[in-house]
CSV table of C-alpha atoms in Angstrom, one decimal:
chain,number,residue,atom,x,y,z
A,1,MET,CA,-17.6,-12.8,19.6
A,2,SER,CA,-21.3,-12.9,21.2
A,3,SER,CA,-23.6,-10.0,20.2
A,4,VAL,CA,-23.8,-8.6,23.8
A,5,TRP,CA,-20.1,-8.0,24.0
A,6,ARG,CA,-20.3,-6.7,20.4
A,7,ASN,CA,-22.6,-4.5,21.2
A,8,VAL,CA,-20.7,-3.4,24.1
A,9,THR,CA,-17.6,-2.7,22.2
A,10,SER,CA,-19.8,-1.2,19.3
A,11,ALA,CA,-20.9,1.3,22.1
A,12,ILE,CA,-17.4,2.1,23.5
A,13,LEU,CA,-16.0,2.8,19.7
A,14,PHE,CA,-18.7,4.9,19.0
A,15,LEU,CA,-18.5,7.1,22.2
A,16,VAL,CA,-14.6,7.2,21.8
A,17,SER,CA,-15.0,8.2,18.3
A,18,LEU,CA,-17.4,10.8,18.9
A,19,ILE,CA,-15.4,12.3,22.0
A,20,ILE,CA,-12.4,12.8,19.5
A,21,LEU,CA,-14.7,14.1,16.9
A,22,VAL,CA,-16.3,16.8,19.1
A,23,GLU,CA,-12.7,17.7,20.8
A,24,TYR,CA,-11.4,18.6,17.0
A,25,VAL,CA,-14.0,21.1,16.3
A,26,TRP,CA,-15.0,22.3,20.2
A,27,VAL,CA,-12.4,23.5,22.5
A,28,ASP,CA,-13.0,22.2,26.0
A,29,ALA,CA,-10.4,21.2,28.5
A,30,THR,CA,-12.2,17.9,29.7
A,31,LEU,CA,-12.6,16.8,26.0
A,32,GLN,CA,-9.0,17.5,25.4
A,33,ARG,CA,-7.8,15.7,28.8
A,34,LEU,CA,-9.9,12.6,27.5
A,35,THR,CA,-8.7,12.8,24.0
A,36,THR,CA,-5.1,13.0,25.2
A,37,ASP,CA,-5.6,10.0,27.6
A,38,PHE,CA,-7.5,7.8,24.6
A,39,ASN,CA,-4.7,8.9,22.5
A,40,ASN,CA,-1.7,7.9,24.8
A,41,TRP,CA,-3.6,4.3,25.3
A,42,ALA,CA,-3.4,3.8,21.4
A,43,VAL,CA,0.1,4.5,21.9
A,44,VAL,CA,0.6,1.9,24.9
A,45,ILE,CA,-1.7,-0.7,22.9
A,46,GLY,CA,0.8,0.2,19.8
A,47,ALA,CA,3.8,-0.8,22.0
A,48,PHE,CA,2.0,-3.8,23.2
A,49,THR,CA,1.3,-5.2,19.8
A,50,LEU,CA,5.1,-5.0,19.1
A,51,GLY,CA,5.5,-7.5,21.8
A,52,LEU,CA,2.5,-9.7,20.7
A,53,GLY,CA,3.9,-9.7,17.2
A,54,GLY,CA,7.3,-10.8,18.3
A,55,TYR,CA,5.5,-13.8,20.5
A,56,SER,CA,3.6,-14.7,17.3
A,57,ILE,CA,6.5,-15.0,15.4
A,58,ILE,CA,8.4,-17.2,18.0
A,59,VAL,CA,5.3,-19.4,18.2
A,60,ARG,CA,4.9,-19.7,14.4
A,61,HIS,CA,8.5,-20.5,13.6
A,62,TRP,CA,8.8,-22.7,16.3
A,63,ARG,CA,6.1,-24.9,14.9
A,64,MET,CA,7.7,-24.7,11.6
A,65,ILE,CA,11.0,-26.3,13.1
A,66,VAL,CA,9.2,-28.6,15.1
A,67,LYS,CA,6.8,-30.2,12.2
A,68,ARG,CA,9.9,-29.7,9.7
A,69,ARG,CA,8.0,-28.1,7.6
A,70,THR,CA,9.5,-26.7,4.1
A,71,LEU,CA,12.3,-24.1,4.4
A,72,TRP,CA,12.5,-24.5,8.1
A,73,PRO,CA,16.2,-24.0,8.5
A,74,TYR,CA,15.3,-20.5,7.7
A,75,SER,CA,12.9,-20.5,10.7
A,76,VAL,CA,16.0,-21.6,12.7
A,77,VAL,CA,18.1,-18.6,11.5
A,78,LEU,CA,15.2,-16.3,12.3
A,79,LEU,CA,14.8,-17.5,15.9
A,80,VAL,CA,18.4,-17.6,16.4
A,81,THR,CA,18.9,-14.0,15.1
A,82,LEU,CA,15.9,-13.0,17.2
A,83,PHE,CA,17.2,-14.3,20.5
A,84,THR,CA,20.8,-12.9,19.8
A,85,PHE,CA,19.3,-9.5,19.5
A,86,ILE,CA,17.3,-9.9,22.6
A,87,ALA,CA,19.9,-11.3,24.4
A,88,THR,CA,22.5,-8.6,23.5
A,89,GLY,CA,19.9,-6.1,24.7
A,90,LEU,CA,19.3,-7.7,27.8
A,91,ILE,CA,22.8,-8.6,29.1
A,92,THR,CA,24.1,-5.3,27.9
A,93,GLY,CA,21.3,-3.5,29.3
A,94,SER,CA,21.0,-1.1,26.2
A,95,VAL,CA,20.1,-0.9,22.6
A,96,THR,CA,22.7,1.7,22.2
A,97,SER,CA,25.6,-0.5,23.6
A,98,PRO,CA,28.6,-1.1,21.0
A,99,GLN,CA,27.9,-5.0,20.9
A,100,TYR,CA,24.0,-4.4,19.8
A,101,ASN,CA,24.9,-1.5,17.2
A,102,TRP,CA,27.7,-4.0,16.0
A,103,ILE,CA,25.6,-6.9,15.2
A,104,TYR,CA,23.0,-4.2,13.5
A,105,SER,CA,25.9,-2.5,11.6
A,106,ALA,CA,27.7,-5.3,10.4
A,107,ILE,CA,24.8,-8.0,9.6
A,108,VAL,CA,21.8,-6.4,9.5
A,109,MET,CA,22.2,-3.5,7.7
A,110,PRO,CA,24.5,-4.9,4.9
A,111,ILE,CA,22.1,-7.4,4.3
A,112,SER,CA,19.0,-5.4,4.3
A,113,SER,CA,20.6,-2.8,2.1
A,114,THR,CA,22.2,-5.5,-0.3
A,115,LEU,CA,18.2,-6.6,-0.8
A,116,TYR,CA,17.3,-3.2,-1.4
A,117,GLY,CA,19.9,-2.5,-4.0
A,118,MET,CA,19.4,-5.8,-5.8
A,119,ASN,CA,16.3,-3.9,-7.2
A,120,ALA,CA,18.4,-2.0,-9.5
A,121,PHE,CA,19.6,-5.1,-11.2
A,122,PHE,CA,16.2,-6.4,-11.5
A,123,ILE,CA,14.9,-3.1,-13.0
A,124,ALA,CA,17.8,-3.2,-15.3
A,125,SER,CA,16.9,-6.9,-16.5
A,126,ALA,CA,13.3,-5.7,-16.6
A,127,SER,CA,13.7,-2.6,-18.7
A,128,TYR,CA,15.2,-4.8,-21.5
A,129,ARG,CA,13.0,-7.7,-21.5
A,130,ALA,CA,9.7,-6.2,-20.4
A,131,PHE,CA,9.4,-2.5,-21.1
A,132,ARG,CA,8.2,-2.9,-24.7
A,133,ALA,CA,5.8,-0.4,-26.7
A,134,ARG,CA,3.4,-3.3,-27.5
A,135,SER,CA,0.5,-0.5,-27.9
A,136,TRP,CA,0.0,3.1,-28.1
A,137,GLU,CA,-0.5,3.3,-24.5
A,138,ALA,CA,2.6,1.3,-23.5
A,139,ALA,CA,4.7,3.8,-25.9
A,140,VAL,CA,3.4,6.9,-24.1
A,141,LEU,CA,4.3,5.1,-20.9
A,142,LEU,CA,7.7,4.2,-22.1
A,143,VAL,CA,8.4,7.9,-23.5
A,144,ALA,CA,7.6,9.5,-20.2
A,145,ALA,CA,9.6,7.1,-18.3
A,146,ILE,CA,12.5,7.9,-20.3
A,147,PHE,CA,11.7,12.1,-19.8
A,148,LEU,CA,11.3,11.3,-16.0
A,149,MET,CA,14.6,9.2,-15.7
A,150,LEU,CA,16.5,12.1,-17.5
A,151,LYS,CA,14.8,14.6,-15.4
A,152,ASN,CA,15.6,12.6,-12.0
A,153,ALA,CA,19.4,12.4,-13.1
A,154,PRO,CA,21.9,15.3,-13.7
A,155,ILE,CA,22.9,13.5,-17.0
A,156,GLY,CA,19.8,14.7,-18.7
A,157,GLY,CA,20.6,18.1,-18.3
A,158,VAL,CA,24.1,17.7,-19.6
A,159,ILE,CA,22.8,16.0,-22.6
A,160,SER,CA,19.9,19.0,-23.1
A,161,PRO,CA,18.3,21.4,-20.7
A,162,ILE,CA,15.2,20.6,-22.7
A,163,LEU,CA,14.9,17.1,-21.6
A,164,PRO,CA,14.6,17.5,-17.6
A,165,SER,CA,12.0,20.6,-18.4
A,166,ILE,CA,9.8,17.8,-20.4
A,167,GLY,CA,10.1,15.8,-17.6
A,168,THR,CA,9.1,18.3,-15.4
A,169,ILE,CA,5.9,19.1,-17.5
A,170,ILE,CA,5.1,15.6,-17.2
A,171,TRP,CA,5.7,15.3,-13.5
A,172,ASP,CA,3.7,18.4,-12.8
A,173,ILE,CA,0.8,18.0,-15.1
A,174,ALA,CA,0.0,14.4,-15.6
A,175,GLY,CA,1.6,12.8,-12.3
A,176,ALA,CA,0.4,15.1,-9.9
A,177,THR,CA,-3.2,15.3,-11.5
A,178,GLY,CA,-3.2,11.8,-11.5
A,179,MET,CA,-1.8,11.3,-7.9
A,180,ARG,CA,-4.3,13.9,-6.4
A,181,ALA,CA,-7.3,12.4,-7.9
A,182,ILE,CA,-6.1,8.8,-6.3
A,183,LEU,CA,-5.4,10.7,-3.1
A,184,ILE,CA,-9.1,12.2,-3.2
A,185,GLY,CA,-10.5,8.9,-3.8
A,186,ILE,CA,-8.4,7.5,-0.9
A,187,GLY,CA,-9.8,10.4,1.4
A,188,ILE,CA,-13.0,9.6,0.5
A,189,GLY,CA,-12.8,5.8,0.8
A,190,THR,CA,-11.3,6.7,4.6
A,191,LEU,CA,-14.0,8.9,5.5
A,192,ALA,CA,-16.9,6.3,4.3
A,193,LEU,CA,-14.8,3.7,6.4
A,194,GLY,CA,-14.3,5.9,9.4
A,195,LEU,CA,-18.2,6.4,9.5
A,196,ARG,CA,-19.0,2.7,8.9
A,197,VAL,CA,-16.8,1.8,11.8
A,198,ILE,CA,-18.3,4.7,14.2
A,199,ILE,CA,-21.7,3.6,13.5
A,200,GLY,CA,-21.1,-0.1,14.0
A,201,GLN,CA,-21.6,-1.2,10.4
A,202,GLU,CA,-17.9,-2.2,9.9
A,203,LYS,CA,-17.3,-5.5,11.7
A,204,THR,CA,-13.7,-5.8,11.0
A,205,PRO,CA,-12.4,-3.7,14.3
A,206,LEU,CA,-14.6,-5.8,16.4
A,207,GLY,CA,-13.0,-9.2,15.3
A,208,GLY,CA,-14.2,-9.9,12.1
A,209,ALA,CA,-17.6,-10.5,10.3
A,210,ASP,CA,-18.4,-13.6,11.9
B,1,MET,CA,29.9,-19.8,-29.3
B,2,SER,CA,29.6,-16.3,-31.2
B,3,TRP,CA,29.0,-13.1,-29.4
B,4,LYS,CA,25.3,-13.3,-30.5
B,5,GLU,CA,24.8,-16.8,-29.0
B,6,LEU,CA,26.6,-15.5,-25.6
B,7,LEU,CA,24.3,-12.6,-25.2
B,8,SER,CA,21.1,-14.3,-26.1
B,9,ARG,CA,21.7,-16.9,-23.6
B,10,ASN,CA,23.7,-15.1,-21.0
B,11,TYR,CA,21.7,-11.5,-21.4
B,12,LYS,CA,20.8,-11.1,-17.8
B,13,GLN,CA,24.6,-12.0,-16.7
B,14,VAL,CA,25.6,-9.2,-19.3
B,15,ILE,CA,23.1,-6.5,-18.2
B,16,TYR,CA,23.9,-7.1,-14.3
B,17,LEU,CA,28.0,-6.6,-15.3
B,18,CYS,CA,26.9,-3.4,-17.4
B,19,LEU,CA,25.3,-2.1,-14.3
B,20,PHE,CA,27.7,-3.1,-11.8
B,21,VAL,CA,30.6,-1.3,-13.9
B,22,SER,CA,28.4,2.0,-14.6
B,23,LEU,CA,27.7,1.8,-10.7
B,24,ALA,CA,31.3,1.2,-9.6
B,25,ILE,CA,33.4,3.3,-11.9
B,26,PRO,CA,31.8,6.7,-10.9
B,27,LEU,CA,31.8,5.8,-7.2
B,28,MET,CA,35.6,5.1,-7.4
B,29,ARG,CA,36.4,8.0,-9.9
B,30,PRO,CA,33.5,10.9,-9.6
B,31,ILE,CA,33.0,12.4,-13.1
B,32,GLY,CA,31.8,15.4,-11.3
B,33,LEU,CA,28.4,16.0,-13.3
B,34,PRO,CA,26.6,19.5,-12.1
B,35,VAL,CA,24.1,18.9,-9.7
B,36,PRO,CA,21.1,21.4,-10.4
B,37,VAL,CA,18.8,22.1,-7.5
B,38,ASP,CA,15.2,21.7,-7.8
B,39,LYS,CA,12.4,24.0,-6.2
B,40,THR,CA,11.5,21.3,-4.1
B,41,THR,CA,14.8,21.0,-2.4
B,42,GLN,CA,15.6,24.8,-2.6
B,43,ASP,CA,12.3,25.6,-0.6
B,44,VAL,CA,13.0,23.2,2.5
B,45,TYR,CA,16.7,25.2,2.3
B,46,ASP,CA,15.3,28.6,2.5
B,47,ARG,CA,12.9,27.7,4.9
B,48,ILE,CA,15.3,26.5,7.4
B,49,GLN,CA,17.6,29.2,6.5
B,50,ALA,CA,14.6,31.7,7.7
B,51,LEU,CA,14.6,29.8,11.1
B,52,GLN,CA,15.2,32.3,13.7
B,53,PRO,CA,16.8,31.8,17.3
B,54,GLY,CA,14.1,30.0,19.6
B,55,ASP,CA,12.7,28.5,16.7
B,56,VAL,CA,12.1,24.5,16.9
B,57,ALA,CA,12.7,22.1,14.2
B,58,VAL,CA,11.7,18.6,14.7
B,59,LEU,CA,13.1,15.7,12.6
B,60,GLY,CA,10.8,12.9,12.2
B,61,SER,CA,12.6,9.5,11.3
B,62,ASN,CA,11.5,5.9,9.8
B,63,ILE,CA,15.3,5.4,8.6
B,64,GLY,CA,15.7,1.7,8.4
B,65,ALA,CA,18.8,-0.3,7.0
B,66,ALA,CA,16.6,-0.8,3.8
B,67,ILE,CA,16.3,2.8,2.8
B,68,TYR,CA,19.5,3.7,4.4
B,69,ALA,CA,21.3,4.7,1.2
B,70,GLU,CA,18.4,7.0,-0.1
B,71,VAL,CA,17.3,8.7,3.0
B,72,TYR,CA,20.2,8.6,5.5
B,73,PRO,CA,22.4,11.1,3.2
B,74,GLN,CA,19.4,13.5,3.5
B,75,TYR,CA,18.8,13.4,7.3
B,76,ILE,CA,22.7,14.2,7.6
B,77,ALA,CA,22.4,17.3,5.4
B,78,ILE,CA,19.2,18.6,7.2
B,79,LEU,CA,20.9,17.8,10.4
B,80,GLU,CA,24.1,19.7,9.5
B,81,HIS,CA,22.4,22.6,8.3
B,82,LEU,CA,20.1,22.9,11.6
B,83,LEU,CA,23.1,22.8,13.5
B,84,ARG,CA,24.5,25.5,11.9
B,85,LYS,CA,21.7,27.9,12.9
B,86,PRO,CA,22.4,29.5,16.1
B,87,ASP,CA,20.0,28.7,18.8
B,88,VAL,CA,17.6,26.8,16.8
B,89,LYS,CA,16.2,24.0,18.9
B,90,ILE,CA,16.1,20.3,17.5
B,91,LEU,CA,13.6,17.7,18.4
B,92,LEU,CA,14.2,14.2,17.2
B,93,VAL,CA,12.0,11.4,17.2
B,94,ASP,CA,11.4,7.9,15.4
B,95,HIS,CA,8.6,6.3,14.5
B,96,GLY,CA,10.4,3.6,13.1
B,97,THR,CA,11.8,0.7,15.0
B,98,GLU,CA,15.2,1.0,13.6
B,99,GLY,CA,15.2,4.6,13.5
B,100,PRO,CA,16.8,5.5,16.9
B,101,ILE,CA,20.3,3.5,15.5
B,102,PHE,CA,20.5,6.2,12.8
B,103,THR,CA,19.3,9.0,14.6
B,104,GLN,CA,22.1,8.3,16.9
B,105,LYS,CA,24.7,7.6,14.4
B,106,ALA,CA,23.8,10.7,12.4
B,107,LEU,CA,24.2,12.9,15.7
B,108,LYS,CA,27.4,11.3,16.0
B,109,GLU,CA,28.5,11.9,12.3
B,110,VAL,CA,27.8,15.6,12.4
B,111,ASN,CA,29.6,16.0,15.7
B,112,ALA,CA,26.4,17.3,17.4
B,113,PHE,CA,27.3,16.5,21.2
B,114,THR,CA,30.2,18.7,20.6
B,115,ARG,CA,28.9,21.3,18.6
B,116,LYS,CA,25.8,21.9,21.1
B,117,THR,CA,24.5,21.1,24.2
B,118,TYR,CA,22.4,18.0,24.7
B,119,GLY,CA,19.1,19.0,26.4
B,120,GLU,CA,19.7,22.7,25.7
B,121,ASP,CA,19.8,22.7,21.7
B,122,PHE,CA,18.4,19.3,21.1
B,123,VAL,CA,17.0,16.5,22.4
B,124,HIS,CA,16.1,12.7,20.9
B,125,LEU,CA,13.0,11.6,22.2
B,126,GLY,CA,13.8,7.9,20.6
B,127,PHE,CA,11.2,5.3,18.9
B,128,ILE,CA,7.8,6.0,20.0
B,129,ALA,CA,5.2,3.0,18.9
B,130,GLY,CA,1.7,3.3,17.8
B,131,GLY,CA,2.3,5.2,14.2
B,132,GLU,CA,-0.5,7.9,14.0
B,133,ALA,CA,-1.3,7.8,17.5
B,134,ALA,CA,2.6,8.4,18.4
B,135,VAL,CA,2.4,11.5,16.0
B,136,ALA,CA,-0.7,12.8,17.6
B,137,GLY,CA,0.4,12.4,21.2
B,138,LEU,CA,3.6,14.2,20.5
B,139,SER,CA,1.5,17.1,18.5
B,140,ARG,CA,-1.1,17.3,21.3
B,141,ASP,CA,1.3,17.1,24.4
B,142,ILE,CA,4.6,15.5,24.7
B,143,LYS,CA,4.9,15.3,28.4
B,144,ALA,CA,1.5,13.5,28.7
B,145,LEU,CA,2.9,10.8,26.4
B,146,LEU,CA,6.6,10.4,27.5
B,147,ASP,CA,8.4,11.1,30.9
B,148,VAL,CA,11.9,10.1,29.6
B,149,ASP,CA,13.9,11.0,26.4
B,150,TYR,CA,16.0,8.1,24.5
B,151,GLU,CA,18.7,7.8,27.2
B,152,GLY,CA,16.4,8.2,30.0
B,153,ASN,CA,16.6,11.5,31.0
B,154,ASN,CA,13.7,13.1,32.5
B,155,LEU,CA,12.0,15.3,30.0
B,156,GLU,CA,11.6,17.8,33.4
B,157,ASP,CA,15.1,18.0,33.6
B,158,LEU,CA,16.0,19.0,30.1
B,159,PRO,CA,15.5,22.8,29.8
B,160,MET,CA,14.9,22.4,26.1
B,161,MET,CA,11.5,20.6,26.6
B,162,ASP,CA,10.4,23.8,29.3
B,163,ASP,CA,9.1,25.5,26.1
B,164,VAL,CA,8.2,22.7,23.8
B,165,ASN,CA,5.2,20.5,24.7
B,166,GLY,CA,3.7,20.0,21.3
B,167,ALA,CA,3.0,20.8,17.4
B,168,ASN,CA,1.8,24.8,18.8
B,169,ASP,CA,5.4,24.9,19.7
B,170,PHE,CA,6.9,23.4,16.6
B,171,THR,CA,8.1,25.9,13.9
B,172,ILE,CA,8.7,23.2,11.1
B,173,VAL,CA,8.4,19.2,11.1
B,174,ILE,CA,10.6,17.4,8.8
B,175,ASP,CA,9.8,13.7,8.3
B,176,PHE,CA,12.2,11.0,6.8
B,177,THR,CA,10.6,7.9,5.6
B,178,ALA,CA,9.9,5.4,2.6
B,179,SER,CA,6.2,5.0,3.8
B,180,ALA,CA,2.8,6.5,4.1
B,181,ASP,CA,3.6,7.4,7.8
B,182,SER,CA,5.0,11.1,6.4
B,183,GLN,CA,1.2,11.8,6.0
B,184,PHE,CA,0.9,11.2,9.9
B,185,TRP,CA,2.3,14.8,10.3
B,186,LEU,CA,0.0,16.2,7.9
B,187,ASN,CA,-3.0,14.9,9.8
B,188,GLN,CA,-2.0,15.6,13.3
B,189,ALA,CA,0.4,18.6,13.3
B,190,TYR,CA,-0.4,20.5,9.9
B,191,ALA,CA,-4.3,19.9,10.0
B,192,PRO,CA,-5.3,20.7,13.2
B,193,TYR,CA,-2.1,23.2,14.7
B,194,GLY,CA,-1.0,24.6,11.1
B,195,THR,CA,2.3,23.6,11.8
B,196,GLU,CA,4.8,23.6,8.6
B,197,VAL,CA,5.7,20.2,7.4
B,198,ALA,CA,8.3,18.9,4.8
B,199,PHE,CA,9.1,15.4,4.0
B,200,GLY,CA,12.6,13.6,2.8
B,201,LEU,CA,11.5,10.7,0.6
B,202,THR,CA,12.6,7.7,-1.6
B,203,ALA,CA,11.8,8.0,-4.9
B,204,VAL,CA,8.7,6.0,-4.8
B,205,LYS,CA,7.3,8.1,-2.3
B,206,VAL,CA,7.8,11.1,-4.0
B,207,PRO,CA,4.7,11.2,-6.6
B,208,ASP,CA,2.2,11.0,-3.5
B,209,ALA,CA,4.0,14.0,-1.8
B,210,TYR,CA,4.1,15.9,-4.7
B,211,ALA,CA,0.2,16.4,-4.6
B,212,TYR,CA,0.6,17.9,-1.2
B,213,TYR,CA,3.4,20.0,-2.4
B,214,THR,CA,1.5,21.6,-5.4
B,215,ALA,CA,-1.4,22.1,-3.0
B,216,GLY,CA,0.7,24.1,-0.5
B,217,GLN,CA,0.3,21.6,2.0
B,218,ILE,CA,4.3,20.9,2.6
B,219,PHE,CA,6.6,23.2,2.1
B,220,GLY,CA,9.2,21.1,0.5
B,221,ILE,CA,10.5,17.8,-0.5
B,222,ILE,CA,14.0,16.1,-0.2
B,223,GLU,CA,13.5,13.7,-3.0
B,224,SER,CA,15.7,10.5,-2.8
B,225,LEU,CA,19.4,10.5,-3.1
B,226,LYS,CA,18.7,13.1,-5.8
B,227,GLY,CA,17.5,15.6,-3.1
B,228,ALA,CA,20.2,14.7,-0.6
B,229,ALA,CA,22.5,15.5,-3.4
B,230,GLN,CA,21.3,18.7,-3.9
B,231,TYR,CA,21.4,19.6,-0.3
B,232,GLU,CA,24.8,18.7,0.0
B,233,VAL,CA,25.7,21.1,-2.6
B,234,LEU,CA,23.4,24.2,-1.0
B,235,ILE,CA,25.2,23.8,2.3
B,236,GLY,CA,28.3,23.4,0.9
B,237,ARG,CA,29.2,19.9,2.3
B,238,PRO,CA,29.4,17.8,-0.6
B,239,GLY,CA,29.1,13.8,0.5
B,240,ILE,CA,27.9,10.5,-0.6
B,241,ALA,CA,25.0,11.5,-2.2
B,242,VAL,CA,26.8,13.9,-4.6
B,243,LYS,CA,29.0,11.2,-5.6
B,244,GLY,CA,26.2,8.5,-6.0
B,245,MET,CA,24.5,11.0,-8.5
B,246,ASP,CA,27.1,10.3,-11.1
B,247,ALA,CA,26.7,6.5,-10.6
B,248,GLN,CA,22.7,7.5,-11.0
B,249,SER,CA,23.2,9.3,-14.1
B,250,LEU,CA,25.0,6.4,-15.8
B,251,ALA,CA,22.5,3.8,-14.7
B,252,HIS,CA,19.8,6.0,-15.9
B,253,LEU,CA,21.6,6.2,-19.0
B,254,LEU,CA,22.0,2.1,-19.2
B,255,TYR,CA,18.4,1.6,-18.5
B,256,ILE,CA,17.4,4.0,-21.3
B,257,GLY,CA,19.9,2.1,-23.4
B,258,LEU,CA,18.4,-1.4,-22.5
B,259,ILE,CA,14.8,0.1,-23.1
B,260,PHE,CA,16.0,1.3,-26.4
B,261,LEU,CA,17.8,-2.2,-27.2
B,262,GLY,CA,14.8,-4.2,-26.2
B,263,ASN,CA,12.4,-2.5,-28.4
B,264,VAL,CA,14.6,-2.6,-31.3
B,265,LEU,CA,15.0,-6.2,-31.0
B,266,PHE,CA,11.1,-6.6,-30.4
B,267,PHE,CA,10.2,-4.4,-33.5
B,268,THR,CA,13.0,-6.2,-35.7
B,269,GLN,CA,11.7,-10.1,-34.8
B,270,ARG,CA,8.1,-8.6,-35.2
B,271,GLY,CA,8.8,-7.4,-39.0
B,272,ARG,CA,10.5,-10.6,-39.7
B,273,ARG,CA,7.4,-12.5,-38.4
B,274,GLY,CA,5.3,-10.4,-40.5
C-alpha cells in the first residue's frame, strides 16, 4: 500500500472513529444519523464478507482438486456440499423451504452434533490418562475440578448437599475473581489497541505492516 | 489374554463403552434425579415472570448444529415461558448464519403461530451479518438497518414494530450463544441504553459470563443443559434437558471415577519404581 493511500485511509479511520466516540457522549441529531449510517455500512460490509469468504473457499479448494494436493477428495466433498446448498436455495427460492431444511436437518445437524458430542469421549479418555496429581498445583486443580463437576450435575447434591456448596464457593471466589481479572486485562488491551488504530499506529486494519 | 492385559491394551475402548452405557441407559430409562435450581436460572425466570403487558423481550440467537444439544433446549424453555406471558412482545433475531433455521424450528415446536399472532405478538428478523455492528444497528435504529423481516414482510406493515425501534424499547434481551458475541449486547444495549441483558450459554462460556453476573451487569444466566433442565422444571414443562441431566450425572461420576483410577495407578506405579 502506498504511503499516500495509507495516509488517506488513516485519516478516514480517525475521522469515523472520532465521530462515533463523540456521538457516544454528546447527543446531536446529525452525529447520530452519521453514526447510524457508519454502523449500517459495517453491517453491509459484514454481509459482503460472507460472499467473499464463500468465493475464497471455492477458489482455494478448486486449486487443491486441480493440483491433486493431499486430502483433495475432501475438497470435492466440500464443494459438492456447498453447491448443493446454493442450488437448493436458488431452485426452491428460499432457505426456509422443506428441501433446504431437510438437507440441513438430515445431514449437517447429525454430523455437527456428533463431532461436538465426541468431545465427551475424548474427555473421558483424557481424565483417565492425563489428569494426574503430579504436583501440588495439579492436585489443587484436580480437586477443584471434581467439586465443580459435582456442582454441575444433580448427582453431587444427591450424594451430599455439601459437595455442590463447596463447588459453588470455588466457582464464586476463585473462578469469578480470576475471570474478572482476565476480562479487565482484555478490556485494557482492547482500549489500547483501539487508541492505536485511531491514531494510525496500528497497521493491521490498513492492510498489514508492510 | 487376562482382563488386566485386555484393559491395559484396550483401555480407550473400555472407557468409551462405559461412557456410552452411562449416557444411553438414563436416556432410555430416566432415573429421575432431582434438579435443584441455581440462582442464575431463577433470576432469569423471575425477571420474565415480572414482565408486564406491552414489554418487549428480545431473543438473540447464534445457535448452530454444534451447540444444538446444549443451548436449543434453553431457547425452547424461554420461548415457551415468554409465550405464556400475556401481551408480551417477542422480537427474535439471529446473529449466526444457522440461527434462523433453529428459530423457525423453535417457533413451530412451541406452536407460536397458533398461540399468538405473527407481527402483533412476535416478529422474527432473521440473520443479520456484521457481528457487533449488527447488534449496534438493532440497538440504535432497527428500521434504519432493516426494511423487511425474515419472511420478507415489510417492517412498516407489522403492527408490533410500530413501537419497537431500538434498545430504548427493549425491556430485556436474552442471548443464546457459545461464543463471545453475547458480549455484543452488553456493549451495545446494556452500556449505552441500560437494557437488561441475560445469557443462555454452553458450559465452557459460563465462567466469562459469571463475572458479569456477579458484577450485576447481566440479570441471569442459563447455564448449558443444566440451566435448560432447571428452566424446564420452573415452567413445569420437563423435556429433553431434564432427561439429559440423569445422563450427565452418571457421565460426571464416571469422569471422577476415571480420574481417581488414573491417579491410583499413577501413584502405585511411581511407588514401585521408588
